[in-house]
Short mmCIF file of C-alpha atoms in Angstrom, two decimals:
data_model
loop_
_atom_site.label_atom_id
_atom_site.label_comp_id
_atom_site.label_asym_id
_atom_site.label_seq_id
_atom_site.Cartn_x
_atom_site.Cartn_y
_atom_site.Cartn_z
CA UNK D 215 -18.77 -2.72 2.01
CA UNK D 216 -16.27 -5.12 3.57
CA UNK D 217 -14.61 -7.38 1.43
CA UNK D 218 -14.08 -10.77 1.56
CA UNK D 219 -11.10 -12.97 2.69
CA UNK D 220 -11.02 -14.64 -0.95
CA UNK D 221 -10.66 -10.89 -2.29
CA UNK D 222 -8.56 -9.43 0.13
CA UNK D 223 -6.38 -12.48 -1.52
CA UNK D 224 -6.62 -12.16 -4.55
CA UNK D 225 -6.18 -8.30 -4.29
CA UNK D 226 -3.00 -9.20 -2.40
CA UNK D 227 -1.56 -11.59 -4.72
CA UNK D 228 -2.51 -9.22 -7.78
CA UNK D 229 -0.36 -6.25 -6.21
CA UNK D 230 2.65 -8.98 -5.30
CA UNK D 231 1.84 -9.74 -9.37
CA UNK D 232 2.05 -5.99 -10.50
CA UNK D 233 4.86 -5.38 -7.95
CA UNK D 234 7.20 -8.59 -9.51
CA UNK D 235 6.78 -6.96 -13.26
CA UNK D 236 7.17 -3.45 -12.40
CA UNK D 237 10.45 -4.04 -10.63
CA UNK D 238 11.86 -6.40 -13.01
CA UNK D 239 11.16 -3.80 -15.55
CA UNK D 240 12.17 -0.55 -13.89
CA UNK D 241 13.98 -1.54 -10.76
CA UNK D 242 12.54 -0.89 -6.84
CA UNK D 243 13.97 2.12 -6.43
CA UNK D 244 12.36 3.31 -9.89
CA UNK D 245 8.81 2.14 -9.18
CA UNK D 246 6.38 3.79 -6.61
CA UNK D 247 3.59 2.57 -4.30
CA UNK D 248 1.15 4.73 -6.06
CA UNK D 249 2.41 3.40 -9.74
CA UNK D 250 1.99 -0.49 -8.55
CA UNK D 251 -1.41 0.28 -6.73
CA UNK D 252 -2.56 1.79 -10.28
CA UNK D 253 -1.31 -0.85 -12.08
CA UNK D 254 -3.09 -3.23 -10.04
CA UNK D 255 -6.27 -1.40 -10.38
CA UNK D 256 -6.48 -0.21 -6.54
CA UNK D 257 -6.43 3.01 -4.60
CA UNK D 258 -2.79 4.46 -3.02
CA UNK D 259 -4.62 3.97 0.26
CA UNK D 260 -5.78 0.22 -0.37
CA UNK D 261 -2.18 -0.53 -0.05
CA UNK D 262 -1.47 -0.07 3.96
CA UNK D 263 -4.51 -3.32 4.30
CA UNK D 264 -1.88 -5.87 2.76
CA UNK D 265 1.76 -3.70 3.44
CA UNK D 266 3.58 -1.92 6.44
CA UNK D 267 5.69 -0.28 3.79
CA UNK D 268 7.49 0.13 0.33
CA UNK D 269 10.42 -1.86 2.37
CA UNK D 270 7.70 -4.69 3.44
CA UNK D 271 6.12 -5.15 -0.47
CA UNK D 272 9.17 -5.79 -1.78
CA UNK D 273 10.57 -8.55 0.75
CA UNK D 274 6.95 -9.80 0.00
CA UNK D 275 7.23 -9.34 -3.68
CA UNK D 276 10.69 -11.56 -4.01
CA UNK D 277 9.35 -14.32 -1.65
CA UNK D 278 6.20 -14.75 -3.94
CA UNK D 279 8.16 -14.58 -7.20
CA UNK D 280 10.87 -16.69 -6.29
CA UNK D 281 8.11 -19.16 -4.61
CA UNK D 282 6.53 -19.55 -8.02
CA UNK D 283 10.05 -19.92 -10.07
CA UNK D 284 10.83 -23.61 -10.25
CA UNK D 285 11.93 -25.34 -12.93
CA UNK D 286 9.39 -27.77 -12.93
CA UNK D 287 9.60 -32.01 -13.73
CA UNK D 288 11.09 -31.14 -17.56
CA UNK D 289 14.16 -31.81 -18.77
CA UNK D 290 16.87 -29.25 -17.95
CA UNK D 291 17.75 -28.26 -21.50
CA UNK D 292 14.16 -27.82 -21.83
CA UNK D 293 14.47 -24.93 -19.32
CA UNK D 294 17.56 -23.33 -20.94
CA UNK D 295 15.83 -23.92 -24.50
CA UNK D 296 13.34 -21.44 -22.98
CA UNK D 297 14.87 -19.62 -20.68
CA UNK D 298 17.08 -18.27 -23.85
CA UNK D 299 13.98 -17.81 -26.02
CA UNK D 300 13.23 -14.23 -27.31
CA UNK D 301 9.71 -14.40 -25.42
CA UNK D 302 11.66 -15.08 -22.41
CA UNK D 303 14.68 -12.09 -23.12
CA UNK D 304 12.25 -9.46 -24.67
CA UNK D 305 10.02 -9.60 -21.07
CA UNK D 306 12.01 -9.18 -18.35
CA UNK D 307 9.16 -8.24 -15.84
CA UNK D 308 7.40 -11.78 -17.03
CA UNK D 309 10.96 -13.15 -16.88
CA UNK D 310 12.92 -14.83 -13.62
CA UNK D 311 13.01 -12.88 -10.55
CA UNK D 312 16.51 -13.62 -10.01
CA UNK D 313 17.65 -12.46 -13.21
CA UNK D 314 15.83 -9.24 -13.37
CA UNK D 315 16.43 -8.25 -9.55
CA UNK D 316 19.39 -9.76 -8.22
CA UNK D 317 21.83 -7.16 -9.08
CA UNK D 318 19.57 -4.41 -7.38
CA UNK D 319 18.74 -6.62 -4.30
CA UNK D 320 22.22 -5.42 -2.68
CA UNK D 321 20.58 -1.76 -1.90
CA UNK D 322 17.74 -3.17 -0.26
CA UNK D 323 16.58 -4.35 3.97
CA UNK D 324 17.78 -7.39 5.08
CA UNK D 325 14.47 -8.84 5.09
CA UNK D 326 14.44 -8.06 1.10
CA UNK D 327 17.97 -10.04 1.11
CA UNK D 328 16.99 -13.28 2.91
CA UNK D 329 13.70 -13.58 0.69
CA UNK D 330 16.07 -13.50 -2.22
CA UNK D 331 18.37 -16.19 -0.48
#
C-alpha cells in the first residue's frame, strides 16, 4: 500500500517529534534509531524513507525544534515566568531545544552545528 504525501508528513514530523524528546531526555549519543522509530510507532526500516542517517535525523531534529521555539508576541517576563516553571524544569524533552542539547551539540557533524546556530 503506498502511502500518501500528507502521511509520509506527518510520519516525518512525528519521528522529528519523538527524536526532539528523546534527545533532550537522554542525549544523541544515548538514544538509537531503533528506540526513536519505536517511540514513534514505526518500523527500524521505515526510517531510511525520511533519513540518510543517525547523523542526518539529528541536524533535522534541531532545525525543526529550534524552528518551532519562539518566544511568541507575549511579554518577555511572561516567557521567563514560564520558562522557570516546574512544568517547564521537570520536562526537559518537552522543554527548549537549546537548553536540553546545546552542551552535547559540540560532539556532533557540522551540519548538526549550523542547525543549532
Amino acid at each position: 500500500m503506498k502511502v500518501s504525501r500528507e502521511q509520509m508528513a506527518e510520519n516525518r514530523r512525528r519521528i522529528l517529534d519523538v527524536a526532539s524528546r528523546l534527545f533532550k531526555d537522554k542525549g544523541f549519543d544515548a538514544v538509537s534509531v531503533a528506540e526513536v522509530m519505536k517511540a514513534a510507532g514505526m518500523t527500524h526500516g521505515g526510517f531510511y524513507g525520511h533519513f540518510s542517517s543517525k547523523d542526518d535525523l539529528v541536524a533535522q531534529t534541531l532545525a525543526h525544534a529550534l524552528a518551532g521555539d519562539s518566544f511568541g508576541d507575549g511579554e518577555f517576563s511572561d516567557f521567563v515566568r514560564s520558562y522557570l516553571a516546574p512544568r517547564h524544569r521537570d520536562n526537559p524533552g518537552k522543554g527548549c531545544p537549546t537548553a536540553g542539547l546545546a552542551a552535547a551539540i559540540r560532539h556532533q557533524t557540522p551540519a548538526a552545528k549550523a542547525a543549532m546556530t
